[in-house]
Amino acid sequence: MAIVEVVKYNGRPDVFAWKYPNEELGTWTQLIVNEAQEAVLVKGGRVLDIFGSGRHTLETANIPILNNIINLPFGGKSPFTAEVWYINKGYNLDVKWGTPTPVQIQDPKYGIFAPVRSNGAFGIHISDAKKFLIKLVATIPTFDAMTVTKYFRSLYVTKVKDAISTYLVHKQISILEINAYLDELSLHMKEKIQPIMDEYGIALVSFYVNEISVPEDDTAVKKLKDALAKRAEMNIIGYNYQQERSFDTLEGAAKNTGSAAAPFTGAGMGLGMGFGMGQEIGAGFGSMAQEIQVNNPKEATKACPKCHARIPQTQRFCGNCGFDTEQKPESPKDAPMVCSACGGTITKNTKFCSECGRKIHHCPNCGNDMPDSSANCSSCGYVKPQQCLNCGSEISSKSKFCPECGHVLAKFCPKCNASIDGDEKFCPECGERL
């Protein structure tokens, strides 16, 4: 019977546990353990001792328990049978993982069920060689990264499904948006998986989720992506789904030349939607009605006096702004008088505004309020005559001398028409820069 003299590691670098193939040892055997390794001596299912890095001689001084297991009849040197396991305690940071089959998850934002796949990588190292050997390796001669992935597959698949579902529900995000949370998911899953792997003497150094994907050929996913693309197009153009359907109905009715009311259908719908859905939507329908009517020469159109949109000649109310095209326009004298500063209602006898307390400057022509230091009336177009700065008499803009006091009229303020001396840089009445 041959007795092994030197025992050393001959496995691959990605192997976590490797059993030396020969079990015939002797008390003089040299055991060589590399850095980041530990050698575990096992006999009869019991762990005798654990050796760190270095060169070790198997003898009773190093392994006192051998005295109780083997007989030493040959002067302290005797052969015996035992197993030597090498445990690689180095860091392996690229252990790949992935979901073998798609996981069905409901999208909380849109309600569809979609198959989800995920993949990534994690890093581990053996923290407790004895616990790892007893609880996980057992009698497997080689325990590598692929074996670790296989053993813990059900664990990370379950945690991945739970983590993704949790984030979707709590954050109310779509499956298509989940990739924005990969860092948070990776940290969350590491915290969930670490305690379980600790029980087997494995320390989880890192855990990364590289990708969460849905198959492109899935029917539900394709419909969801098409709908999102359509919504993005609508947002860019500036309308929504209800408006688009109404546009289609409106255009279809207008193109139905067999109906005598076809030319009026588009304008009527534009009017109704304008009153029912607000000014912006009404404007959209009014524009569509305008386009249809312009392309139909059988119906004459006219312009709305208020917003200038084109409407059918026989239509009374504008489909864009709702203006009554048959009403008579207000004359400046019939228009209500308001304060030019705050818009408060005034009369021809009002001297101070009841809303803001400002002094009212009545226009001599229409009686409405003129803004402070203004020479023009915004209601009727009245132009305030120029005044002599010396005596205040009204004078012609072409006069060089005041006909009342003979004051020299060098120039007039372009804003309020007040007379100004030649050396003045600002108008003394309104402060306008000259």
JSON list of C-alpha atoms in Angstrom, two decimals, residues 188-335:
[
{"chain": "A", "resi": 188, "resn": "HIS", "atom": "CA", "xyz": [-32.75, 45.03, -1.37]},
{"chain": "A", "resi": 189, "resn": "MET", "atom": "CA", "xyz": [-32.10, 41.50, -2.66]},
{"chain": "A", "resi": 190, "resn": "LYS", "atom": "CA", "xyz": [-28.63, 41.34, -1.10]},
{"chain": "A", "resi": 191, "resn": "GLU", "atom": "CA", "xyz": [-30.15, 42.13, 2.30]},
{"chain": "A", "resi": 192, "resn": "LYS", "atom": "CA", "xyz": [-32.75, 39.36, 1.81]},
{"chain": "A", "resi": 193, "resn": "ILE", "atom": "CA", "xyz": [-30.38, 36.64, 0.58]},
{"chain": "A", "resi": 194, "resn": "GLN", "atom": "CA", "xyz": [-27.38, 37.28, 2.88]},
{"chain": "A", "resi": 195, "resn": "PRO", "atom": "CA", "xyz": [-28.87, 35.74, 6.10]},
{"chain": "A", "resi": 196, "resn": "ILE", "atom": "CA", "xyz": [-29.79, 32.51, 4.31]},
{"chain": "A", "resi": 197, "resn": "MET", "atom": "CA", "xyz": [-26.32, 32.02, 2.79]},
{"chain": "A", "resi": 198, "resn": "ASP", "atom": "CA", "xyz": [-24.70, 32.75, 6.17]},
{"chain": "A", "resi": 199, "resn": "GLU", "atom": "CA", "xyz": [-26.26, 29.53, 7.46]},
{"chain": "A", "resi": 200, "resn": "TYR", "atom": "CA", "xyz": [-24.08, 27.58, 5.00]},
{"chain": "A", "resi": 201, "resn": "GLY", "atom": "CA", "xyz": [-20.84, 29.41, 5.79]},
{"chain": "A", "resi": 202, "resn": "ILE", "atom": "CA", "xyz": [-20.99, 31.61, 2.67]},
{"chain": "A", "resi": 203, "resn": "ALA", "atom": "CA", "xyz": [-20.61, 35.39, 2.83]},
{"chain": "A", "resi": 204, "resn": "LEU", "atom": "CA", "xyz": [-22.48, 37.32, 0.11]},
{"chain": "A", "resi": 205, "resn": "VAL", "atom": "CA", "xyz": [-20.08, 40.08, -0.95]},
{"chain": "A", "resi": 206, "resn": "SER", "atom": "CA", "xyz": [-22.27, 41.67, -3.61]},
{"chain": "A", "resi": 207, "resn": "PHE", "atom": "CA", "xyz": [-25.47, 41.09, -5.54]},
{"chain": "A", "resi": 208, "resn": "TYR", "atom": "CA", "xyz": [-26.29, 42.88, -8.79]},
{"chain": "A", "resi": 209, "resn": "VAL", "atom": "CA", "xyz": [-29.40, 42.91, -10.96]},
{"chain": "A", "resi": 210, "resn": "ASN", "atom": "CA", "xyz": [-28.08, 43.71, -14.44]},
{"chain": "A", "resi": 211, "resn": "GLU", "atom": "CA", "xyz": [-31.33, 43.65, -16.38]},
{"chain": "A", "resi": 212, "resn": "ILE", "atom": "CA", "xyz": [-35.08, 43.14, -16.04]},
{"chain": "A", "resi": 213, "resn": "SER", "atom": "CA", "xyz": [-36.67, 42.49, -19.42]},
{"chain": "A", "resi": 214, "resn": "VAL", "atom": "CA", "xyz": [-39.95, 41.47, -21.00]},
{"chain": "A", "resi": 215, "resn": "PRO", "atom": "CA", "xyz": [-40.13, 39.55, -24.32]},
{"chain": "A", "resi": 216, "resn": "GLU", "atom": "CA", "xyz": [-40.75, 41.80, -27.31]},
{"chain": "A", "resi": 217, "resn": "ASP", "atom": "CA", "xyz": [-43.05, 39.27, -28.98]},
{"chain": "A", "resi": 218, "resn": "ASP", "atom": "CA", "xyz": [-45.49, 39.05, -26.06]},
{"chain": "A", "resi": 219, "resn": "THR", "atom": "CA", "xyz": [-48.96, 40.21, -27.16]},
{"chain": "A", "resi": 220, "resn": "ALA", "atom": "CA", "xyz": [-49.76, 42.22, -24.03]},
{"chain": "A", "resi": 221, "resn": "VAL", "atom": "CA", "xyz": [-46.38, 43.94, -24.05]},
{"chain": "A", "resi": 222, "resn": "LYS", "atom": "CA", "xyz": [-46.67, 44.84, -27.74]},
{"chain": "A", "resi": 223, "resn": "LYS", "atom": "CA", "xyz": [-50.11, 46.39, -27.19]},
{"chain": "A", "resi": 224, "resn": "LEU", "atom": "CA", "xyz": [-48.85, 48.35, -24.18]},
{"chain": "A", "resi": 225, "resn": "LYS", "atom": "CA", "xyz": [-45.85, 49.73, -26.08]},
{"chain": "A", "resi": 226, "resn": "ASP", "atom": "CA", "xyz": [-48.04, 50.68, -29.06]},
{"chain": "A", "resi": 227, "resn": "ALA", "atom": "CA", "xyz": [-50.46, 52.50, -26.74]},
{"chain": "A", "resi": 228, "resn": "LEU", "atom": "CA", "xyz": [-47.63, 54.37, -25.00]},
{"chain": "A", "resi": 229, "resn": "ALA", "atom": "CA", "xyz": [-46.14, 55.37, -28.36]},
{"chain": "A", "resi": 230, "resn": "LYS", "atom": "CA", "xyz": [-49.56, 56.64, -29.49]},
{"chain": "A", "resi": 231, "resn": "ARG", "atom": "CA", "xyz": [-50.00, 58.63, -26.28]},
{"chain": "A", "resi": 232, "resn": "ALA", "atom": "CA", "xyz": [-46.56, 60.21, -26.71]},
{"chain": "A", "resi": 233, "resn": "GLU", "atom": "CA", "xyz": [-47.50, 61.19, -30.26]},
{"chain": "A", "resi": 234, "resn": "MET", "atom": "CA", "xyz": [-50.74, 62.76, -29.03]},
{"chain": "A", "resi": 235, "resn": "ASN", "atom": "CA", "xyz": [-48.90, 64.70, -26.32]},
{"chain": "A", "resi": 236, "resn": "ILE", "atom": "CA", "xyz": [-46.48, 66.08, -28.89]},
{"chain": "A", "resi": 237, "resn": "ILE", "atom": "CA", "xyz": [-49.23, 67.10, -31.32]},
{"chain": "A", "resi": 238, "resn": "GLY", "atom": "CA", "xyz": [-51.46, 68.43, -28.53]},
{"chain": "A", "resi": 239, "resn": "TYR", "atom": "CA", "xyz": [-54.67, 66.33, -28.32]},
{"chain": "A", "resi": 240, "resn": "ASN", "atom": "CA", "xyz": [-56.02, 63.28, -26.48]},
{"chain": "A", "resi": 241, "resn": "TYR", "atom": "CA", "xyz": [-57.79, 60.02, -27.38]},
{"chain": "A", "resi": 242, "resn": "GLN", "atom": "CA", "xyz": [-61.31, 61.43, -27.04]},
{"chain": "A", "resi": 243, "resn": "GLN", "atom": "CA", "xyz": [-60.45, 64.29, -29.34]},
{"chain": "A", "resi": 244, "resn": "GLU", "atom": "CA", "xyz": [-58.92, 61.96, -31.90]},
{"chain": "A", "resi": 245, "resn": "ARG", "atom": "CA", "xyz": [-62.06, 59.82, -31.98]},
{"chain": "A", "resi": 246, "resn": "SER", "atom": "CA", "xyz": [-64.19, 62.92, -32.40]},
{"chain": "A", "resi": 247, "resn": "PHE", "atom": "CA", "xyz": [-61.90, 64.10, -35.21]},
{"chain": "A", "resi": 248, "resn": "ASP", "atom": "CA", "xyz": [-62.38, 60.78, -36.99]},
{"chain": "A", "resi": 249, "resn": "THR", "atom": "CA", "xyz": [-66.17, 60.97, -36.57]},
{"chain": "A", "resi": 250, "resn": "LEU", "atom": "CA", "xyz": [-66.24, 64.56, -37.72]},
{"chain": "A", "resi": 251, "resn": "GLU", "atom": "CA", "xyz": [-64.16, 63.90, -40.81]},
{"chain": "A", "resi": 252, "resn": "GLY", "atom": "CA", "xyz": [-66.12, 60.77, -41.69]},
{"chain": "A", "resi": 253, "resn": "ALA", "atom": "CA", "xyz": [-69.43, 62.64, -41.47]},
{"chain": "A", "resi": 254, "resn": "ALA", "atom": "CA", "xyz": [-68.13, 65.46, -43.64]},
{"chain": "A", "resi": 255, "resn": "LYS", "atom": "CA", "xyz": [-66.87, 63.03, -46.30]},
{"chain": "A", "resi": 256, "resn": "ASN", "atom": "CA", "xyz": [-70.27, 61.33, -46.49]},
{"chain": "A", "resi": 257, "resn": "THR", "atom": "CA", "xyz": [-71.38, 63.21, -49.61]},
{"chain": "A", "resi": 258, "resn": "GLY", "atom": "CA", "xyz": [-74.62, 61.24, -49.84]},
{"chain": "A", "resi": 259, "resn": "SER", "atom": "CA", "xyz": [-76.07, 63.18, -46.92]},
{"chain": "A", "resi": 260, "resn": "ALA", "atom": "CA", "xyz": [-77.43, 66.70, -47.46]},
{"chain": "A", "resi": 261, "resn": "ALA", "atom": "CA", "xyz": [-76.43, 67.66, -43.94]},
{"chain": "A", "resi": 262, "resn": "ALA", "atom": "CA", "xyz": [-72.83, 66.50, -44.34]},
{"chain": "A", "resi": 263, "resn": "PRO", "atom": "CA", "xyz": [-71.30, 69.99, -44.75]},
{"chain": "A", "resi": 264, "resn": "PHE", "atom": "CA", "xyz": [-72.99, 71.16, -41.55]},
{"chain": "A", "resi": 265, "resn": "THR", "atom": "CA", "xyz": [-72.17, 68.07, -39.44]},
{"chain": "A", "resi": 266, "resn": "GLY", "atom": "CA", "xyz": [-68.53, 69.01, -38.86]},
{"chain": "A", "resi": 267, "resn": "ALA", "atom": "CA", "xyz": [-69.38, 72.59, -37.93]},
{"chain": "A", "resi": 268, "resn": "GLY", "atom": "CA", "xyz": [-72.19, 71.47, -35.60]},
{"chain": "A", "resi": 269, "resn": "MET", "atom": "CA", "xyz": [-69.93, 69.01, -33.79]},
{"chain": "A", "resi": 270, "resn": "GLY", "atom": "CA", "xyz": [-67.20, 71.61, -33.52]},
{"chain": "A", "resi": 271, "resn": "LEU", "atom": "CA", "xyz": [-69.73, 74.02, -31.97]},
{"chain": "A", "resi": 272, "resn": "GLY", "atom": "CA", "xyz": [-71.08, 71.47, -29.50]},
{"chain": "A", "resi": 273, "resn": "MET", "atom": "CA", "xyz": [-67.68, 70.26, -28.41]},
{"chain": "A", "resi": 274, "resn": "GLY", "atom": "CA", "xyz": [-66.51, 73.84, -28.12]},
{"chain": "A", "resi": 275, "resn": "PHE", "atom": "CA", "xyz": [-69.25, 74.62, -25.56]},
{"chain": "A", "resi": 276, "resn": "GLY", "atom": "CA", "xyz": [-69.00, 71.27, -23.77]},
{"chain": "A", "resi": 277, "resn": "MET", "atom": "CA", "xyz": [-65.26, 70.73, -23.49]},
{"chain": "A", "resi": 278, "resn": "GLY", "atom": "CA", "xyz": [-63.77, 74.20, -23.21]},
{"chain": "A", "resi": 279, "resn": "GLN", "atom": "CA", "xyz": [-62.02, 76.71, -25.34]},
{"chain": "A", "resi": 280, "resn": "GLU", "atom": "CA", "xyz": [-58.94, 74.64, -26.23]},
{"chain": "A", "resi": 281, "resn": "ILE", "atom": "CA", "xyz": [-60.87, 71.58, -27.39]},
{"chain": "A", "resi": 282, "resn": "GLY", "atom": "CA", "xyz": [-63.44, 73.80, -29.10]},
{"chain": "A", "resi": 283, "resn": "ALA", "atom": "CA", "xyz": [-60.61, 75.48, -30.98]},
{"chain": "A", "resi": 284, "resn": "GLY", "atom": "CA", "xyz": [-59.39, 72.10, -32.20]},
{"chain": "A", "resi": 285, "resn": "PHE", "atom": "CA", "xyz": [-62.80, 71.10, -33.48]},
{"chain": "A", "resi": 286, "resn": "GLY", "atom": "CA", "xyz": [-63.34, 74.52, -34.99]},
{"chain": "A", "resi": 287, "resn": "SER", "atom": "CA", "xyz": [-60.08, 74.14, -36.94]},
{"chain": "A", "resi": 288, "resn": "MET", "atom": "CA", "xyz": [-61.11, 70.71, -38.16]},
{"chain": "A", "resi": 289, "resn": "ALA", "atom": "CA", "xyz": [-64.50, 72.03, -39.21]},
{"chain": "A", "resi": 290, "resn": "GLN", "atom": "CA", "xyz": [-62.81, 74.90, -40.99]},
{"chain": "A", "resi": 291, "resn": "GLU", "atom": "CA", "xyz": [-60.55, 72.53, -42.95]},
{"chain": "A", "resi": 292, "resn": "ILE", "atom": "CA", "xyz": [-63.46, 70.35, -44.03]},
{"chain": "A", "resi": 293, "resn": "GLN", "atom": "CA", "xyz": [-65.59, 73.29, -45.09]},
{"chain": "A", "resi": 294, "resn": "VAL", "atom": "CA", "xyz": [-62.79, 74.90, -47.09]},
{"chain": "A", "resi": 295, "resn": "ASN", "atom": "CA", "xyz": [-62.30, 71.65, -49.01]},
{"chain": "A", "resi": 296, "resn": "ASN", "atom": "CA", "xyz": [-66.04, 71.49, -49.75]},
{"chain": "A", "resi": 297, "resn": "PRO", "atom": "CA", "xyz": [-66.92, 74.16, -52.37]},
{"chain": "A", "resi": 298, "resn": "LYS", "atom": "CA", "xyz": [-70.65, 73.53, -52.02]},
{"chain": "A", "resi": 299, "resn": "GLU", "atom": "CA", "xyz": [-70.80, 75.47, -48.77]},
{"chain": "A", "resi": 300, "resn": "ALA", "atom": "CA", "xyz": [-69.77, 79.15, -48.47]},
{"chain": "A", "resi": 301, "resn": "THR", "atom": "CA", "xyz": [-67.97, 80.28, -45.34]},
{"chain": "A", "resi": 302, "resn": "LYS", "atom": "CA", "xyz": [-67.48, 83.49, -43.44]},
{"chain": "A", "resi": 303, "resn": "ALA", "atom": "CA", "xyz": [-65.04, 84.83, -40.86]},
{"chain": "A", "resi": 304, "resn": "CYS", "atom": "CA", "xyz": [-65.99, 85.23, -37.19]},
{"chain": "A", "resi": 305, "resn": "PRO", "atom": "CA", "xyz": [-65.79, 88.97, -36.31]},
{"chain": "A", "resi": 306, "resn": "LYS", "atom": "CA", "xyz": [-64.25, 88.14, -32.91]},
{"chain": "A", "resi": 307, "resn": "CYS", "atom": "CA", "xyz": [-61.65, 85.36, -33.52]},
{"chain": "A", "resi": 308, "resn": "HIS", "atom": "CA", "xyz": [-61.60, 85.39, -37.35]},
{"chain": "A", "resi": 309, "resn": "ALA", "atom": "CA", "xyz": [-62.14, 81.62, -37.63]},
{"chain": "A", "resi": 310, "resn": "ARG", "atom": "CA", "xyz": [-63.86, 80.38, -40.82]},
{"chain": "A", "resi": 311, "resn": "ILE", "atom": "CA", "xyz": [-67.42, 79.10, -40.22]},
{"chain": "A", "resi": 312, "resn": "PRO", "atom": "CA", "xyz": [-70.35, 78.20, -42.55]},
{"chain": "A", "resi": 313, "resn": "GLN", "atom": "CA", "xyz": [-72.21, 81.20, -43.94]},
{"chain": "A", "resi": 314, "resn": "THR", "atom": "CA", "xyz": [-75.52, 80.06, -42.41]},
{"chain": "A", "resi": 315, "resn": "GLN", "atom": "CA", "xyz": [-74.04, 79.33, -38.97]},
{"chain": "A", "resi": 316, "resn": "ARG", "atom": "CA", "xyz": [-74.89, 81.97, -36.36]},
{"chain": "A", "resi": 317, "resn": "PHE", "atom": "CA", "xyz": [-72.58, 81.03, -33.48]},
{"chain": "A", "resi": 318, "resn": "CYS", "atom": "CA", "xyz": [-68.83, 80.59, -33.97]},
{"chain": "A", "resi": 319, "resn": "GLY", "atom": "CA", "xyz": [-67.63, 77.03, -33.26]},
{"chain": "A", "resi": 320, "resn": "ASN", "atom": "CA", "xyz": [-64.28, 78.37, -32.06]},
{"chain": "A", "resi": 321, "resn": "CYS", "atom": "CA", "xyz": [-65.23, 81.09, -29.56]},
{"chain": "A", "resi": 322, "resn": "GLY", "atom": "CA", "xyz": [-69.07, 80.90, -29.42]},
{"chain": "A", "resi": 323, "resn": "PHE", "atom": "CA", "xyz": [-69.52, 84.51, -30.62]},
{"chain": "A", "resi": 324, "resn": "ASP", "atom": "CA", "xyz": [-72.97, 85.49, -31.96]},
{"chain": "A", "resi": 325, "resn": "THR", "atom": "CA", "xyz": [-72.19, 86.66, -35.48]},
{"chain": "A", "resi": 326, "resn": "GLU", "atom": "CA", "xyz": [-75.60, 88.31, -35.88]},
{"chain": "A", "resi": 327, "resn": "GLN", "atom": "CA", "xyz": [-75.31, 90.73, -32.99]},
{"chain": "A", "resi": 328, "resn": "LYS", "atom": "CA", "xyz": [-74.53, 94.39, -33.70]},
{"chain": "A", "resi": 329, "resn": "PRO", "atom": "CA", "xyz": [-71.08, 95.60, -32.63]},
{"chain": "A", "resi": 330, "resn": "GLU", "atom": "CA", "xyz": [-70.96, 97.95, -29.69]},
{"chain": "A", "resi": 331, "resn": "SER", "atom": "CA", "xyz": [-70.22, 101.59, -30.36]},
{"chain": "A", "resi": 332, "resn": "PRO", "atom": "CA", "xyz": [-67.71, 103.35, -28.09]},
{"chain": "A", "resi": 333, "resn": "LYS", "atom": "CA", "xyz": [-70.51, 105.40, -26.53]},
{"chain": "A", "resi": 334, "resn": "ASP", "atom": "CA", "xyz": [-72.56, 102.27, -25.70]},
{"chain": "A", "resi": 335, "resn": "ALA", "atom": "CA", "xyz": [-69.59, 100.37, -24.25]}
]
